[in-house]
């Protein structure tokens, strides 16, 4: 029998999902429905990968999950809390880290120094406040830790982010997001445009976070990246999932067919 969605994934036993997306419908900037009834869950200690050719609703899906785009219908639940159409601040307070696909638009302030960029999204946390103002000594301490641990070059916290290479900008962004000690990480095209060394470094970090029990939603147009990192995958086409299952239950050929909009028979 031909199925619209091939449900082959199995829920990890004895664990509650960190992220639940239920029957999500989302419009794009043109007012066209870009996400059409998508549902899935992401559990602790797994990477759930979404594969697909860019422009098939991935951006709208992630923006809706992270509070950057309005949900028309459906629900987004993080750590048991309904955060549908809540602000990004609410997501961060629930332990979400977001590595956006467009790091210049959503992730970094290029004109600001490295130090200021390391505290973006955390500026309301008590750790970094002195009264109603930022505690710059604490921010400096955080910035120095990030550039050291994540090997950001050059190792200066005072230079503007625009002076960094693409790979080092991404290391800075990943370092900032992972330093939040999140329980849910949403990583979108995390290695796009990076050199081999930076690519391998970031993939190893994501795998390590997964092994430490973090729930990770990985969205990438790089099929090799999806297959290398994911425990379960979904294939998205024109705003719908055409297949969901464990990564070892799909052949590369099946994934390629679904990425092109062709349903598979199982």
CSV table of C-alpha atoms in Angstrom, one decimal:
chain,number,residue,atom,x,y,z
A,1,UNK,CA,0.0,0.0,0.0
A,2,UNK,CA,1.3,3.5,-0.9
A,3,UNK,CA,1.5,5.7,2.2
A,4,UNK,CA,1.5,9.5,2.4
A,5,UNK,CA,3.8,9.3,5.4
A,6,UNK,CA,5.9,6.2,6.1
A,7,UNK,CA,6.0,6.0,9.9
A,8,UNK,CA,8.9,3.7,10.7
A,9,UNK,CA,10.4,5.5,13.7
A,10,UNK,CA,10.1,4.1,17.2
A,11,UNK,CA,9.8,6.1,20.4
A,12,UNK,CA,12.8,5.6,22.7
A,13,UNK,CA,11.4,3.6,25.7
A,14,UNK,CA,10.9,5.3,29.0
A,15,UNK,CA,11.6,8.8,28.0
A,16,UNK,CA,9.4,11.8,27.5
A,17,UNK,CA,9.9,14.0,24.4
A,18,UNK,CA,11.6,17.4,24.9
A,19,UNK,CA,10.0,18.8,21.7
A,20,UNK,CA,6.5,17.9,20.5
A,21,UNK,CA,5.1,19.4,17.2
A,22,UNK,CA,1.5,18.6,16.6
A,23,UNK,CA,-0.3,19.1,13.3
A,24,UNK,CA,1.6,22.3,12.5
A,25,UNK,CA,0.4,24.7,9.8
A,26,UNK,CA,2.5,27.8,9.0
A,27,UNK,CA,2.4,30.4,6.2
A,28,UNK,CA,5.5,32.0,4.5
A,29,UNK,CA,6.1,35.7,3.9
A,30,UNK,CA,3.8,35.6,0.9
A,31,UNK,CA,0.9,34.3,2.9
A,32,UNK,CA,1.1,30.9,1.3
A,33,UNK,CA,0.8,27.8,3.5
A,34,UNK,CA,4.4,26.6,3.7
A,35,UNK,CA,4.1,23.9,6.5
A,36,UNK,CA,1.1,21.6,6.1
A,37,UNK,CA,0.2,19.4,9.1
A,38,UNK,CA,3.6,18.3,10.2
A,39,UNK,CA,3.9,16.3,13.5
A,40,UNK,CA,6.9,14.9,15.2
A,41,UNK,CA,8.7,14.5,18.5
A,42,UNK,CA,12.3,14.8,19.6
A,43,UNK,CA,13.6,12.8,22.6
A,44,UNK,CA,16.5,13.2,25.0
A,45,UNK,CA,19.7,11.6,23.7
A,46,UNK,CA,18.8,11.6,20.0
A,47,UNK,CA,19.3,13.7,16.9
A,48,UNK,CA,16.2,14.0,14.8
A,49,UNK,CA,17.2,15.1,11.3
A,50,UNK,CA,15.0,16.7,8.7
A,51,UNK,CA,16.3,16.2,5.1
A,52,UNK,CA,15.1,18.0,2.1
A,53,UNK,CA,15.9,20.3,-0.8
A,54,UNK,CA,16.0,23.9,0.5
A,55,UNK,CA,12.7,25.8,0.0
A,56,UNK,CA,10.3,23.1,1.0
A,57,UNK,CA,9.1,24.6,4.2
A,58,UNK,CA,12.1,24.0,6.5
A,59,UNK,CA,12.7,27.7,7.3
A,60,UNK,CA,9.0,28.4,8.1
A,61,UNK,CA,8.9,25.2,10.3
A,62,UNK,CA,12.0,26.2,12.3
A,63,UNK,CA,10.9,29.8,12.6
A,64,UNK,CA,7.5,28.7,13.9
A,65,UNK,CA,9.0,26.3,16.4
A,66,UNK,CA,11.4,29.0,17.8
A,67,UNK,CA,8.8,31.8,18.0
A,68,UNK,CA,10.0,33.7,15.0
A,69,UNK,CA,6.9,33.0,12.8
A,70,UNK,CA,3.2,32.7,13.6
A,71,UNK,CA,1.6,29.3,13.8
A,72,UNK,CA,-1.7,29.2,12.0
A,73,UNK,CA,-2.8,25.9,13.4
A,74,UNK,CA,-1.3,23.2,15.6
A,75,UNK,CA,0.9,23.2,18.7
A,76,UNK,CA,4.6,23.5,19.7
A,77,UNK,CA,5.4,22.0,23.1
A,78,UNK,CA,8.8,22.3,24.8
A,79,UNK,CA,9.5,20.4,28.0
A,80,UNK,CA,5.8,19.9,28.5
A,81,UNK,CA,4.9,23.6,28.1
A,82,UNK,CA,2.7,24.8,25.2
A,83,UNK,CA,4.8,27.6,23.6
A,84,UNK,CA,2.8,28.0,20.5
A,85,UNK,CA,3.2,31.6,19.2
A,86,UNK,CA,5.2,32.6,22.3
A,87,UNK,CA,8.2,34.9,22.0
A,88,UNK,CA,11.7,33.5,21.4
A,89,UNK,CA,12.5,34.6,25.0
A,90,UNK,CA,10.0,32.0,26.3
A,91,UNK,CA,11.8,29.3,24.3
A,92,UNK,CA,15.2,30.2,25.6
A,93,UNK,CA,13.9,30.2,29.2
A,94,UNK,CA,12.8,26.6,28.7
A,95,UNK,CA,16.3,25.5,27.7
A,96,UNK,CA,16.3,25.9,24.0
A,97,UNK,CA,19.4,26.8,21.9
A,98,UNK,CA,19.0,27.8,18.3
A,99,UNK,CA,21.8,27.7,15.7
A,100,UNK,CA,20.0,29.5,12.8
A,101,UNK,CA,20.7,28.8,9.2
A,102,UNK,CA,21.2,32.5,8.5
A,103,UNK,CA,23.7,33.4,11.2
A,104,UNK,CA,24.0,37.0,10.1
A,105,UNK,CA,20.3,37.7,10.2
A,106,UNK,CA,19.2,35.8,13.3
A,107,UNK,CA,22.4,34.7,15.1
A,108,UNK,CA,25.0,37.4,15.3
A,109,UNK,CA,25.3,41.2,15.3
A,110,UNK,CA,28.1,41.8,13.0
A,111,UNK,CA,28.9,45.4,14.0
A,112,UNK,CA,29.1,44.4,17.7
A,113,UNK,CA,32.3,43.0,19.3
A,114,UNK,CA,32.7,39.3,20.1
A,115,UNK,CA,32.1,39.9,23.8
A,116,UNK,CA,28.6,41.4,23.3
A,117,UNK,CA,27.7,38.7,20.9
A,118,UNK,CA,28.4,36.0,23.4
A,119,UNK,CA,25.6,37.2,25.7
A,120,UNK,CA,22.9,37.8,23.1
A,121,UNK,CA,19.8,35.9,24.3
A,122,UNK,CA,21.1,35.6,27.8
A,123,UNK,CA,21.1,39.3,28.8
A,124,UNK,CA,18.2,38.9,31.2
A,125,UNK,CA,19.8,36.0,33.2
A,126,UNK,CA,20.7,36.9,36.7
A,127,UNK,CA,24.2,35.6,36.2
A,128,UNK,CA,25.0,38.4,33.8
A,129,UNK,CA,23.1,41.2,35.6
A,130,UNK,CA,24.2,43.7,38.2
A,131,UNK,CA,20.9,45.3,39.3
A,132,UNK,CA,19.3,46.3,36.0
A,133,UNK,CA,22.5,46.5,34.1
A,134,UNK,CA,24.8,43.9,32.5
A,135,UNK,CA,27.6,42.8,34.6
A,136,UNK,CA,30.4,43.2,32.1
A,137,UNK,CA,33.0,41.3,34.2
A,138,UNK,CA,30.7,38.2,34.0
A,139,UNK,CA,30.1,38.8,30.3
A,140,UNK,CA,33.9,39.1,29.7
A,141,UNK,CA,34.4,35.8,31.6
A,142,UNK,CA,31.9,34.1,29.4
A,143,UNK,CA,33.3,35.4,26.2
A,144,UNK,CA,36.8,34.3,27.1
A,145,UNK,CA,35.6,30.8,27.9
A,146,UNK,CA,33.7,30.5,24.7
A,147,UNK,CA,36.6,31.6,22.4
A,148,UNK,CA,39.0,29.3,24.2
A,149,UNK,CA,36.8,26.2,24.3
A,150,UNK,CA,35.4,26.6,20.8
A,151,UNK,CA,38.7,27.7,19.3
A,152,UNK,CA,37.5,31.0,17.8
A,153,UNK,CA,40.3,32.8,16.0
A,154,UNK,CA,41.6,35.5,16.5
A,155,UNK,CA,41.3,35.1,20.2
A,156,UNK,CA,40.2,38.6,20.9
A,157,UNK,CA,36.8,39.5,22.5
A,158,UNK,CA,37.0,43.1,21.5
A,159,UNK,CA,37.1,42.9,17.7
A,160,UNK,CA,33.8,43.2,15.7
A,161,UNK,CA,32.3,39.9,14.6
A,162,UNK,CA,32.3,41.1,11.0
A,163,UNK,CA,36.1,40.8,11.0
A,164,UNK,CA,35.9,37.0,11.7
A,165,UNK,CA,35.9,34.4,9.0
A,166,UNK,CA,32.8,32.4,8.3
A,167,UNK,CA,34.1,29.4,10.1
A,168,UNK,CA,35.0,31.4,13.2
A,169,UNK,CA,31.6,33.2,13.2
A,170,UNK,CA,29.9,29.8,13.2
A,171,UNK,CA,32.2,28.6,16.0
A,172,UNK,CA,31.3,31.7,18.0
A,173,UNK,CA,27.6,31.2,17.4
A,174,UNK,CA,27.7,27.5,18.2
A,175,UNK,CA,29.8,28.2,21.3
A,176,UNK,CA,27.3,30.8,22.6
A,177,UNK,CA,24.3,28.5,22.0
A,178,UNK,CA,25.9,25.4,23.5
A,179,UNK,CA,27.3,27.3,26.5
A,180,UNK,CA,23.7,27.9,27.7
A,181,UNK,CA,23.6,24.2,28.8
A,182,UNK,CA,20.4,23.6,26.8
A,183,UNK,CA,18.3,20.4,26.8
A,184,UNK,CA,17.0,21.1,23.3
A,185,UNK,CA,19.2,22.3,20.4
A,186,UNK,CA,17.8,23.3,17.0
A,187,UNK,CA,20.6,23.3,14.5
A,188,UNK,CA,19.9,24.6,10.9
A,189,UNK,CA,22.5,24.0,8.2
A,190,UNK,CA,25.1,24.1,11.0
A,191,UNK,CA,28.1,23.5,8.7
A,192,UNK,CA,27.0,25.2,5.5
A,193,UNK,CA,29.9,27.1,3.8
A,194,UNK,CA,32.5,26.0,6.3
A,195,UNK,CA,35.9,24.5,5.8
A,196,UNK,CA,36.5,20.8,6.5
A,197,UNK,CA,38.1,21.4,9.9
A,198,UNK,CA,35.2,23.6,11.1
A,199,UNK,CA,32.7,21.2,9.7
A,200,UNK,CA,34.1,18.2,11.5
A,201,UNK,CA,34.5,20.1,14.7
A,202,UNK,CA,30.8,21.2,14.8
A,203,UNK,CA,29.5,17.8,13.8
A,204,UNK,CA,31.6,16.2,16.6
A,205,UNK,CA,30.2,18.8,19.1
A,206,UNK,CA,26.6,17.9,18.1
A,207,UNK,CA,27.2,14.2,18.4
A,208,UNK,CA,28.8,14.8,21.9
A,209,UNK,CA,25.8,16.8,23.0
A,210,UNK,CA,23.5,14.0,21.9
A,211,UNK,CA,25.6,11.5,23.8
A,212,UNK,CA,25.2,13.7,26.9
A,213,UNK,CA,21.5,13.4,26.7
A,214,UNK,CA,20.5,16.5,24.8
A,215,UNK,CA,17.6,16.5,22.3
A,216,UNK,CA,18.7,17.8,18.9
A,217,UNK,CA,16.6,18.8,15.9
A,218,UNK,CA,19.0,19.0,12.9
A,219,UNK,CA,17.8,20.6,9.7
A,220,UNK,CA,20.2,20.3,6.7
A,221,UNK,CA,20.2,20.1,2.9
A,222,UNK,CA,23.4,18.1,3.2
A,223,UNK,CA,22.3,14.5,3.0
A,224,UNK,CA,25.7,13.2,4.2
A,225,UNK,CA,25.4,15.3,7.3
A,226,UNK,CA,21.9,14.1,8.0
A,227,UNK,CA,22.9,10.4,7.6
A,228,UNK,CA,26.1,10.8,9.6
A,229,UNK,CA,24.5,12.5,12.6
A,230,UNK,CA,20.9,11.5,12.8
A,231,UNK,CA,19.3,8.7,14.8
A,232,UNK,CA,15.9,9.3,13.2
A,233,UNK,CA,15.1,11.3,10.1
A,234,UNK,CA,12.2,12.8,8.3
A,235,UNK,CA,12.1,13.9,4.6
A,236,UNK,CA,10.3,17.1,3.9
A,237,UNK,CA,8.8,18.0,0.5
A,238,UNK,CA,6.4,20.9,-0.2
A,239,UNK,CA,5.7,21.4,3.5
A,240,UNK,CA,4.9,17.8,4.3
A,241,UNK,CA,6.8,14.8,5.7
A,242,UNK,CA,7.0,12.0,3.1
A,243,UNK,CA,8.9,9.7,5.4
A,244,UNK,CA,9.8,9.4,9.1
A,245,UNK,CA,11.9,6.6,10.6
A,246,UNK,CA,15.2,5.4,12.0
A,247,UNK,CA,18.1,6.4,9.8
A,248,UNK,CA,19.1,2.7,9.1
A,249,UNK,CA,15.6,2.0,7.8
A,250,UNK,CA,16.0,4.2,4.7
A,251,UNK,CA,18.3,3.7,1.8
A,252,UNK,CA,20.0,6.7,0.2
A,253,UNK,CA,17.9,6.0,-2.9
A,254,UNK,CA,14.7,6.1,-1.0
A,255,UNK,CA,15.6,9.4,0.7
A,256,UNK,CA,16.6,10.9,-2.7
A,257,UNK,CA,13.2,9.9,-4.2
A,258,UNK,CA,11.3,11.4,-1.3
A,259,UNK,CA,13.4,14.6,-1.5
A,260,UNK,CA,12.1,14.8,-5.1
A,261,UNK,CA,8.5,14.3,-4.0
A,262,UNK,CA,8.2,10.7,-4.9
A,263,UNK,CA,6.4,8.5,-2.4
A,264,UNK,CA,7.9,5.1,-1.5
A,265,UNK,CA,6.1,1.8,-1.2
A,266,UNK,CA,6.6,-0.2,2.0
